[in-house]
Amino acid sequence: MAPDDSAEISRLLQRFERRFLATRALRSFPWQSLEEKLRDSGSELLLDILQKTVKHPLCVKHPPSVKYARCFLSELIRKPSGDSVTLSESTAIVSHGTTGLVTWNAALYLAEWAIENPEAFTHRTVLELGSGAGLTGLAMCKMCRPRAYVFSDCHSRVLEQLRGNVLLNGLLLEPDVTAPAQHPEHNTHNSESPRVMVAQLDWDTVTAPQLAAFQPDVIIAADVLYCPETVLSLVRVLQTLSTCLKDQRAPDTYVAFTIRNPETCQLFTTELGKAGISWEAAPRHNQKLFPYEEHSETEILKLIL
């Protein structure tokens, strides 16, 4: 980076820092200058801004209002692509016989982790199991620049809401769930805008060929360990993926969960062992960006398929 560019970025970061610490009106922030610099600097500049604002030591100790922080983050996240992350979800924890119409803590936690570790997803095909309302995937599509992103769930109302949220955020939705690598125009696609698909995927009936067709580089899941039945079904899917992709490089797999019932979490790791899937705890990220329950204990396991 040229000295002049470095100086300009330092001044830009300072302007963001001063305005955020003073909780100035969002319209007073130098958004236009940020957009100009993002064309050259990319997501690294956004991470620097996060360090100077919501993750600033003063804000950690004396945080601004939740409303102010959320509005700032919404404005910041939309800068790489020109659209904010907007989410339609249910106000009820259980609605239409499913819990997938709301955003749960582990989805927020995994989105934060991804924003701090974008290199794990950049220019890669991501398959999300049990996408729910879609917050994690939408944040990744905006901030981590995946090559392709596959949202998946089994409930018809969840899938309907997912498609709506994808379109609500200005992302292009593929007309079918054909694996991204099978599209002839795959190599010429604009990498700044990932291919996005919404797939109906029932863990109890999905077949190995159906899973193999996605050709994922990364597999993620958030807050899907809520009962023994889903744990067993998830491990079955992961084991099937491990088998059907044995001739390819094993995808990186991350499962985020909130520890509500230790016995359920223990069942998950036990079943992983039975399936021959090893795991390790992913390093915790530095600071939370989204408002959620302070007392909730959330972890991310990296699985080795």
GROMACS .gro file of C-alpha atoms in nm:
model
  305
    1MET     CA    1   0.000   0.000   0.000
    2ALA     CA    2   0.134   0.342  -0.095
    3PRO     CA    3   0.212   0.585   0.191
    4ASP     CA    4  -0.060   0.824   0.073
    5ASP     CA    5  -0.320   0.546   0.071
    6SER     CA    6  -0.214   0.432   0.416
    7ALA     CA    7  -0.248   0.784   0.551
    8GLU     CA    8  -0.594   0.825   0.396
    9ILE     CA    9  -0.713   0.500   0.549
   10SER     CA   10  -0.574   0.600   0.889
   11ARG     CA   11  -0.768   0.928   0.869
   12LEU     CA   12  -1.082   0.742   0.763
   13LEU     CA   13  -1.053   0.501   1.055
   14GLN     CA   14  -1.003   0.791   1.292
   15ARG     CA   15  -1.316   0.964   1.165
   16PHE     CA   16  -1.521   0.648   1.219
   17GLU     CA   17  -1.373   0.598   1.565
   18ARG     CA   18  -1.447   0.953   1.683
   19ARG     CA   19  -1.802   0.959   1.552
   20PHE     CA   20  -1.889   0.616   1.690
   21LEU     CA   21  -1.748   0.687   2.035
   22ALA     CA   22  -1.949   1.010   2.039
   23THR     CA   23  -2.259   0.818   1.914
   24ARG     CA   24  -2.303   1.071   1.636
   25ALA     CA   25  -2.589   1.039   1.388
   26LEU     CA   26  -2.514   0.771   1.130
   27ARG     CA   27  -2.556   1.015   0.842
   28SER     CA   28  -2.250   1.205   0.971
   29PHE     CA   29  -2.017   0.909   0.908
   30PRO     CA   30  -1.794   0.919   0.596
   31TRP     CA   31  -1.979   0.639   0.417
   32GLN     CA   32  -1.895   0.762   0.067
   33SER     CA   33  -1.523   0.768   0.144
   34LEU     CA   34  -1.555   0.417   0.285
   35GLU     CA   35  -1.720   0.286  -0.031
   36GLU     CA   36  -1.443   0.435  -0.242
   37LYS     CA   37  -1.171   0.271  -0.031
   38LEU     CA   38  -1.352  -0.064  -0.022
   39ARG     CA   39  -1.303  -0.100  -0.396
   40ASP     CA   40  -0.930  -0.140  -0.328
   41SER     CA   41  -0.907  -0.259   0.033
   42GLY     CA   42  -1.190  -0.512   0.056
   43SER     CA   43  -1.315  -0.671   0.377
   44GLU     CA   44  -0.989  -0.607   0.566
   45LEU     CA   45  -1.088  -0.240   0.595
   46LEU     CA   46  -1.427  -0.339   0.737
   47LEU     CA   47  -1.256  -0.547   1.005
   48ASP     CA   48  -1.034  -0.250   1.090
   49ILE     CA   49  -1.344  -0.034   1.128
   50LEU     CA   50  -1.501  -0.290   1.360
   51GLN     CA   51  -1.190  -0.274   1.579
   52LYS     CA   52  -1.222   0.106   1.595
   53THR     CA   53  -1.596   0.106   1.670
   54VAL     CA   54  -1.803  -0.177   1.822
   55LYS     CA   55  -1.489  -0.363   1.933
   56HIS     CA   56  -1.311  -0.056   2.068
   57PRO     CA   57  -1.204  -0.111   2.432
   58LEU     CA   58  -1.419   0.181   2.547
   59CYS     CA   59  -1.725   0.036   2.374
   60VAL     CA   60  -1.660  -0.305   2.522
   61LYS     CA   61  -1.651  -0.150   2.869
   62HIS     CA   62  -1.926   0.107   2.810
   63PRO     CA   63  -2.129  -0.017   2.510
   64PRO     CA   64  -2.364   0.216   2.323
   65SER     CA   65  -2.732   0.133   2.301
   66VAL     CA   66  -2.823  -0.192   2.129
   67LYS     CA   67  -3.033   0.000   1.876
   68TYR     CA   68  -2.745   0.231   1.783
   69ALA     CA   69  -2.499  -0.059   1.746
   70ARG     CA   70  -2.740  -0.262   1.534
   71CYS     CA   71  -2.816   0.031   1.303
   72PHE     CA   72  -2.444   0.102   1.262
   73LEU     CA   73  -2.364  -0.263   1.184
   74SER     CA   74  -2.651  -0.285   0.938
   75GLU     CA   75  -2.519   0.020   0.753
   76LEU     CA   76  -2.161  -0.110   0.762
   77ILE     CA   77  -2.243  -0.462   0.641
   78ARG     CA   78  -2.429  -0.336   0.336
   79LYS     CA   79  -2.131  -0.142   0.201
   80PRO     CA   80  -1.952  -0.423   0.015
   81SER     CA   81  -2.259  -0.496  -0.198
   82GLY     CA   82  -2.485  -0.198  -0.152
   83ASP     CA   83  -2.757  -0.379   0.042
   84SER     CA   84  -2.827  -0.413   0.412
   85VAL     CA   85  -2.878  -0.749   0.579
   86THR     CA   86  -3.254  -0.749   0.622
   87LEU     CA   87  -3.433  -1.041   0.780
   88SER     CA   88  -3.794  -1.150   0.792
   89GLU     CA   89  -3.863  -1.389   1.078
   90SER     CA   90  -4.137  -1.504   1.312
   91THR     CA   91  -4.201  -1.339   1.648
   92ALA     CA   92  -4.282  -1.679   1.802
   93ILE     CA   93  -4.017  -1.930   1.910
   94VAL     CA   94  -4.225  -2.213   1.763
   95SER     CA   95  -4.444  -2.134   1.463
   96HIS     CA   96  -4.611  -2.362   1.206
   97GLY     CA   97  -4.459  -2.663   1.382
   98THR     CA   98  -4.097  -2.553   1.344
   99THR     CA   99  -3.831  -2.351   1.531
  100GLY     CA  100  -3.666  -2.250   1.202
  101LEU     CA  101  -3.852  -1.923   1.150
  102VAL     CA  102  -3.647  -1.732   1.410
  103THR     CA  103  -3.276  -1.659   1.457
  104TRP     CA  104  -3.105  -1.839   1.746
  105ASN     CA  105  -2.792  -1.738   1.939
  106ALA     CA  106  -2.555  -1.985   1.775
  107ALA     CA  107  -2.644  -1.846   1.431
  108LEU     CA  108  -2.537  -1.500   1.547
  109TYR     CA  109  -2.225  -1.643   1.709
  110LEU     CA  110  -2.123  -1.831   1.393
  111ALA     CA  111  -2.185  -1.521   1.181
  112GLU     CA  112  -1.952  -1.322   1.409
  113TRP     CA  113  -1.688  -1.594   1.387
  114ALA     CA  114  -1.713  -1.596   1.008
  115ILE     CA  115  -1.677  -1.217   0.988
  116GLU     CA  116  -1.354  -1.245   1.190
  117ASN     CA  117  -1.233  -1.544   0.984
  118PRO     CA  118  -1.343  -1.464   0.626
  119GLU     CA  119  -1.054  -1.660   0.474
  120ALA     CA  120  -1.230  -1.983   0.578
  121PHE     CA  121  -1.511  -1.909   0.330
  122THR     CA  122  -1.372  -1.675   0.062
  123HIS     CA  123  -1.403  -1.813  -0.294
  124ARG     CA  124  -1.540  -2.144  -0.163
  125THR     CA  125  -1.872  -2.328  -0.191
  126VAL     CA  126  -2.055  -2.334   0.143
  127LEU     CA  127  -2.336  -2.577   0.228
  128GLU     CA  128  -2.538  -2.481   0.536
  129LEU     CA  129  -2.740  -2.753   0.707
  130GLY     CA  130  -3.055  -2.628   0.879
  131SER     CA  131  -3.036  -2.264   0.768
  132GLY     CA  132  -3.350  -2.148   0.950
  133ALA     CA  133  -3.413  -1.777   0.893
  134GLY     CA  134  -3.082  -1.742   0.707
  135LEU     CA  135  -2.896  -1.480   0.914
  136THR     CA  136  -2.564  -1.667   0.918
  137GLY     CA  137  -2.560  -1.727   0.545
  138LEU     CA  138  -2.666  -1.375   0.455
  139ALA     CA  139  -2.389  -1.230   0.670
  140MET     CA  140  -2.135  -1.465   0.509
  141CYS     CA  141  -2.253  -1.378   0.158
  142LYS     CA  142  -2.209  -1.008   0.238
  143MET     CA  143  -1.883  -1.019   0.431
  144CYS     CA  144  -1.690  -1.336   0.341
  145ARG     CA  145  -1.723  -1.351  -0.039
  146PRO     CA  146  -1.795  -1.720  -0.090
  147ARG     CA  147  -1.802  -1.848  -0.448
  148ALA     CA  148  -2.140  -2.014  -0.386
  149TYR     CA  149  -2.371  -2.055  -0.088
  150VAL     CA  150  -2.635  -2.325  -0.044
  151PHE     CA  151  -2.901  -2.262   0.219
  152SER     CA  152  -3.086  -2.580   0.312
  153ASP     CA  153  -3.374  -2.687   0.535
  154CYS     CA  154  -3.664  -2.930   0.521
  155HIS     CA  155  -3.971  -2.737   0.638
  156SER     CA  156  -4.174  -2.576   0.358
  157ARG     CA  157  -4.244  -2.255   0.551
  158VAL     CA  158  -3.875  -2.219   0.641
  159LEU     CA  159  -3.776  -2.264   0.276
  160GLU     CA  160  -4.033  -2.007   0.169
  161GLN     CA  161  -3.899  -1.758   0.423
  162LEU     CA  162  -3.539  -1.834   0.322
  163ARG     CA  163  -3.608  -1.758  -0.043
  164GLY     CA  164  -3.778  -1.436   0.058
  165ASN     CA  165  -3.485  -1.328   0.277
  166VAL     CA  166  -3.233  -1.404   0.000
  167LEU     CA  167  -3.428  -1.187  -0.246
  168LEU     CA  168  -3.489  -0.923   0.021
  169ASN     CA  169  -3.114  -0.877   0.046
  170GLY     CA  170  -3.063  -0.831  -0.326
  171LEU     CA  171  -2.885  -1.164  -0.383
  172LEU     CA  172  -2.940  -1.360  -0.702
  173LEU     CA  173  -3.123  -1.686  -0.639
  174GLU     CA  174  -3.043  -1.982  -0.864
  175PRO     CA  175  -3.358  -2.135  -1.021
  176ASP     CA  176  -3.257  -2.484  -0.906
  177VAL     CA  177  -3.013  -2.654  -0.668
  178THR     CA  178  -2.769  -2.787  -0.927
  179ALA     CA  179  -2.416  -2.792  -0.791
  180PRO     CA  180  -2.238  -2.462  -0.871
  181ALA     CA  181  -1.940  -2.635  -1.034
  182GLN     CA  182  -2.171  -2.794  -1.291
  183HIS     CA  183  -2.281  -2.462  -1.439
  184PRO     CA  184  -2.092  -2.389  -1.763
  185GLU     CA  185  -2.060  -2.022  -1.677
  186HIS     CA  186  -1.921  -2.102  -1.331
  187ASN     CA  187  -1.568  -1.976  -1.397
  188THR     CA  188  -1.684  -1.645  -1.541
  189HIS     CA  189  -1.926  -1.562  -1.263
  190ASN     CA  190  -1.857  -1.242  -1.073
  191SER     CA  191  -1.686  -1.359  -0.753
  192GLU     CA  192  -1.808  -1.047  -0.570
  193SER     CA  193  -2.164  -1.183  -0.587
  194PRO     CA  194  -2.190  -1.549  -0.481
  195ARG     CA  195  -2.422  -1.798  -0.642
  196VAL     CA  196  -2.703  -1.857  -0.394
  197MET     CA  197  -2.929  -2.160  -0.380
  198VAL     CA  198  -3.204  -2.274  -0.145
  199ALA     CA  199  -3.234  -2.653  -0.123
  200GLN     CA  200  -3.492  -2.875   0.043
  201LEU     CA  201  -3.287  -3.124   0.240
  202ASP     CA  202  -3.442  -3.376   0.478
  203TRP     CA  203  -3.166  -3.530   0.688
  204ASP     CA  204  -3.360  -3.855   0.731
  205THR     CA  205  -3.417  -3.923   0.360
  206VAL     CA  206  -3.141  -3.742   0.169
  207THR     CA  207  -2.920  -3.971  -0.040
  208ALA     CA  208  -2.546  -3.974  -0.094
  209PRO     CA  209  -2.575  -3.867  -0.462
  210GLN     CA  210  -2.794  -3.571  -0.360
  211LEU     CA  211  -2.536  -3.459  -0.106
  212ALA     CA  212  -2.242  -3.518  -0.340
  213ALA     CA  213  -2.402  -3.297  -0.604
  214PHE     CA  214  -2.346  -2.988  -0.389
  215GLN     CA  215  -1.967  -3.042  -0.396
  216PRO     CA  216  -1.914  -2.829  -0.083
  217ASP     CA  217  -1.577  -2.693   0.024
  218VAL     CA  218  -1.724  -2.591   0.361
  219ILE     CA  219  -2.017  -2.728   0.562
  220ILE     CA  220  -2.173  -2.530   0.845
  221ALA     CA  221  -2.463  -2.572   1.087
  222ALA     CA  222  -2.583  -2.355   1.373
  223ASP     CA  223  -2.813  -2.435   1.665
  224VAL     CA  224  -2.929  -2.772   1.533
  225LEU     CA  225  -2.845  -2.982   1.842
  226TYR     CA  226  -3.170  -2.921   2.024
  227CYS     CA  227  -3.284  -3.283   2.075
  228PRO     CA  228  -3.140  -3.637   2.049
  229GLU     CA  229  -3.332  -3.712   1.730
  230THR     CA  230  -3.178  -3.420   1.537
  231VAL     CA  231  -2.833  -3.510   1.672
  232LEU     CA  232  -2.857  -3.862   1.530
  233SER     CA  233  -2.991  -3.733   1.198
  234LEU     CA  234  -2.716  -3.472   1.168
  235VAL     CA  235  -2.440  -3.724   1.235
  236ARG     CA  236  -2.594  -3.952   0.975
  237VAL     CA  237  -2.578  -3.672   0.715
  238LEU     CA  238  -2.219  -3.587   0.808
  239GLN     CA  239  -2.119  -3.953   0.786
  240THR     CA  240  -2.286  -3.981   0.445
  241LEU     CA  241  -2.105  -3.669   0.326
  242SER     CA  242  -1.776  -3.812   0.450
  243THR     CA  243  -1.837  -4.133   0.255
  244CYS     CA  244  -1.963  -3.983  -0.071
  245LEU     CA  245  -1.683  -3.726  -0.087
  246LYS     CA  246  -1.404  -3.969   0.000
  247ASP     CA  247  -1.231  -3.919  -0.337
  248GLN     CA  248  -1.224  -3.542  -0.289
  249ARG     CA  249  -1.067  -3.321  -0.031
  250ALA     CA  250  -1.280  -3.339   0.282
  251PRO     CA  251  -1.481  -3.020   0.335
  252ASP     CA  252  -1.409  -2.804   0.638
  253THR     CA  253  -1.704  -2.848   0.872
  254TYR     CA  254  -1.814  -2.614   1.152
  255VAL     CA  255  -2.103  -2.679   1.390
  256ALA     CA  256  -2.204  -2.399   1.627
  257PHE     CA  257  -2.434  -2.468   1.920
  258THR     CA  258  -2.558  -2.317   2.242
  259ILE     CA  259  -2.513  -2.548   2.540
  260ARG     CA  260  -2.865  -2.582   2.679
  261ASN     CA  261  -2.859  -2.951   2.770
  262PRO     CA  262  -2.507  -3.089   2.832
  263GLU     CA  263  -2.635  -3.443   2.775
  264THR     CA  264  -2.743  -3.355   2.419
  265CYS     CA  265  -2.402  -3.202   2.345
  266GLN     CA  266  -2.232  -3.508   2.492
  267LEU     CA  267  -2.448  -3.729   2.271
  268PHE     CA  268  -2.328  -3.533   1.967
  269THR     CA  269  -1.959  -3.586   2.039
  270THR     CA  270  -2.020  -3.950   2.130
  271GLU     CA  271  -2.202  -4.017   1.803
  272LEU     CA  272  -1.928  -3.836   1.610
  273GLY     CA  273  -1.679  -4.078   1.764
  274LYS     CA  274  -1.890  -4.377   1.665
  275ALA     CA  275  -1.905  -4.244   1.308
  276GLY     CA  276  -1.527  -4.201   1.297
  277ILE     CA  277  -1.550  -3.821   1.278
  278SER     CA  278  -1.291  -3.642   1.490
  279TRP     CA  279  -1.336  -3.286   1.611
  280GLU     CA  280  -1.169  -2.994   1.783
  281ALA     CA  281  -1.297  -2.673   1.938
  282ALA     CA  282  -1.257  -2.373   1.709
  283PRO     CA  283  -1.082  -2.073   1.865
  284ARG     CA  284  -1.326  -1.826   2.012
  285HIS     CA  285  -1.365  -1.494   1.835
  286ASN     CA  286  -1.263  -1.177   2.009
  287GLN     CA  287  -1.582  -0.983   2.055
  288LYS     CA  288  -1.953  -1.021   1.991
  289LEU     CA  289  -2.108  -0.791   1.731
  290PHE     CA  290  -2.474  -0.887   1.764
  291PRO     CA  291  -2.690  -0.840   2.073
  292TYR     CA  292  -2.793  -1.170   2.229
  293GLU     CA  293  -2.811  -1.336   2.569
  294GLU     CA  294  -2.500  -1.262   2.774
  295HIS     CA  295  -2.526  -1.579   2.981
  296SER     CA  296  -2.559  -1.823   2.691
  297GLU     CA  297  -2.259  -2.054   2.642
  298THR     CA  298  -2.195  -2.110   2.273
  299GLU     CA  299  -1.922  -2.310   2.102
  300ILE     CA  300  -1.807  -2.400   1.753
  301LEU     CA  301  -1.664  -2.744   1.677
  302LYS     CA  302  -1.450  -2.799   1.369
  303LEU     CA  303  -1.509  -3.151   1.244
  304ILE     CA  304  -1.265  -3.363   1.043
  305LEU     CA  305  -1.470  -3.574   0.804
   0.00000   0.00000   0.00000
